[in-house]
mmCIF file of C-alpha atoms in Angstrom:
data_model
loop_
_atom_site.group_PDB
_atom_site.id
_atom_site.type_symbol
_atom_site.label_atom_id
_atom_site.label_comp_id
_atom_site.label_asym_id
_atom_site.label_seq_id
_atom_site.Cartn_x
_atom_site.Cartn_y
_atom_site.Cartn_z
ATOM 1 C CA UNK A 219 78.763 83.014 -156.815
ATOM 2 C CA UNK A 220 79.502 82.326 -153.170
ATOM 3 C CA UNK A 221 80.912 78.953 -152.197
ATOM 4 C CA UNK A 222 79.242 79.044 -148.808
ATOM 5 C CA UNK A 223 76.920 81.271 -146.887
ATOM 6 C CA UNK A 224 78.338 84.063 -144.787
ATOM 7 C CA UNK A 225 77.901 83.637 -141.038
ATOM 8 C CA UNK A 226 78.530 86.958 -139.296
ATOM 9 C CA UNK A 227 77.778 85.574 -135.821
ATOM 10 C CA UNK A 228 80.650 83.135 -136.086
ATOM 11 C CA UNK A 229 82.930 85.895 -137.364
ATOM 12 C CA UNK A 230 82.068 88.127 -134.390
ATOM 13 C CA UNK A 231 82.570 85.241 -131.954
ATOM 14 C CA UNK A 232 85.924 84.428 -133.548
ATOM 15 C CA UNK A 233 87.167 88.002 -133.303
ATOM 16 C CA UNK A 234 86.108 88.215 -129.651
ATOM 17 C CA UNK A 235 87.811 84.921 -128.810
ATOM 18 C CA UNK A 236 91.005 86.038 -130.558
ATOM 19 C CA UNK A 237 90.882 89.272 -128.555
ATOM 20 C CA UNK A 238 90.481 87.302 -125.338
ATOM 21 C CA UNK A 239 93.363 85.009 -126.287
ATOM 22 C CA UNK A 240 95.573 88.024 -127.000
ATOM 23 C CA UNK A 241 94.594 89.544 -123.644
ATOM 24 C CA UNK A 242 95.390 86.347 -121.772
ATOM 25 C CA UNK A 243 98.701 86.000 -123.638
ATOM 26 C CA UNK A 244 99.667 89.583 -122.827
ATOM 27 C CA UNK A 245 98.727 89.024 -119.183
ATOM 28 C CA UNK A 246 100.720 85.771 -119.045
ATOM 29 C CA UNK A 247 103.746 87.401 -120.657
ATOM 30 C CA UNK A 248 103.661 90.214 -118.119
ATOM 31 C CA UNK A 249 103.102 92.901 -120.745
ATOM 32 C CA UNK A 250 99.695 93.742 -119.289
ATOM 33 C CA UNK A 251 98.379 93.308 -115.792
ATOM 34 C CA UNK A 252 94.625 92.801 -116.083
ATOM 35 C CA UNK A 253 92.397 91.532 -113.278
ATOM 36 C CA UNK A 254 90.772 88.180 -114.043
ATOM 37 C CA UNK A 255 87.256 89.643 -113.762
ATOM 38 C CA UNK A 256 87.992 91.928 -116.721
ATOM 39 C CA UNK A 257 87.645 89.024 -119.144
ATOM 40 C CA UNK A 258 84.133 87.919 -118.107
ATOM 41 C CA UNK A 259 82.235 90.971 -119.400
ATOM 42 C CA UNK A 260 84.258 90.852 -122.609
ATOM 43 C CA UNK A 261 83.447 87.160 -123.070
ATOM 44 C CA UNK A 262 79.718 87.440 -122.359
ATOM 45 C CA UNK A 263 79.401 90.699 -124.269
ATOM 46 C CA UNK A 264 81.044 89.040 -127.256
ATOM 47 C CA UNK A 265 78.663 86.103 -127.044
ATOM 48 C CA UNK A 266 75.743 88.534 -126.906
ATOM 49 C CA UNK A 267 77.027 90.410 -129.971
ATOM 50 C CA UNK A 268 77.519 87.135 -131.854
ATOM 51 C CA UNK A 269 73.994 85.989 -130.984
ATOM 52 C CA UNK A 270 72.574 89.348 -132.077
ATOM 53 C CA UNK A 271 74.472 89.225 -135.382
ATOM 54 C CA UNK A 272 73.213 85.677 -135.969
ATOM 55 C CA UNK A 273 69.617 86.667 -135.217
ATOM 56 C CA UNK A 274 69.762 89.709 -137.522
ATOM 57 C CA UNK A 275 71.298 87.602 -140.293
ATOM 58 C CA UNK A 276 68.561 84.966 -139.834
ATOM 59 C CA UNK A 277 65.790 87.559 -140.052
ATOM 60 C CA UNK A 278 67.285 89.159 -143.177
ATOM 61 C CA UNK A 279 67.694 85.801 -144.927
ATOM 62 C CA UNK A 280 64.212 84.646 -143.975
ATOM 63 C CA UNK A 281 62.629 87.856 -145.270
ATOM 64 C CA UNK A 282 64.653 87.722 -148.486
ATOM 65 C CA UNK A 283 63.815 84.033 -149.079
ATOM 66 C CA UNK A 284 60.109 84.637 -148.430
ATOM 67 C CA UNK A 285 60.063 87.526 -150.889
ATOM 68 C CA UNK A 286 61.934 85.441 -153.445
ATOM 69 C CA UNK A 287 59.543 82.473 -153.027
ATOM 70 C CA UNK A 288 56.464 84.667 -153.411
ATOM 71 C CA UNK A 289 57.673 86.011 -156.766
ATOM 72 C CA UNK A 290 58.616 82.536 -158.041
ATOM 73 C CA UNK A 291 55.230 81.008 -157.184
ATOM 74 C CA UNK A 292 53.160 83.717 -158.897
ATOM 75 C CA UNK A 293 52.813 81.789 -162.171
ATOM 76 C CA UNK A 294 50.457 78.874 -162.808
ATOM 77 C CA UNK A 295 51.778 75.376 -162.131
ATOM 78 C CA UNK A 296 53.443 73.531 -164.994
ATOM 79 C CA UNK A 297 50.585 71.052 -165.366
ATOM 80 C CA UNK A 298 47.131 71.049 -163.803
ATOM 81 C CA UNK A 299 45.781 67.980 -165.599
ATOM 82 C CA UNK A 300 46.905 65.564 -162.916
ATOM 83 C CA UNK A 301 49.441 63.799 -165.070
ATOM 84 C CA UNK A 302 51.964 63.621 -162.236
ATOM 85 C CA UNK A 303 51.072 60.224 -160.812
ATOM 86 C CA UNK A 304 52.012 59.482 -157.220
ATOM 87 C CA UNK A 305 54.172 56.416 -156.778
#
């Protein structure tokens, strides 16, 4: 059983940010000479990929939960006599 739900959008965003940090560190150390405009497409592309992964994960979970709820609610209710009084 999972302890928490998996969030692939956050994982993608984290990997992209770590890649950017490594690129900036390599540029600062002088090991790599990258123009500053190189990092913008990588940043925004990573955000787009993270948003897409989040959206796909949302759609999959919503479809799975709807299918699961429709099979659980197929039986008759526990009591139809009205014995559950409202407080």
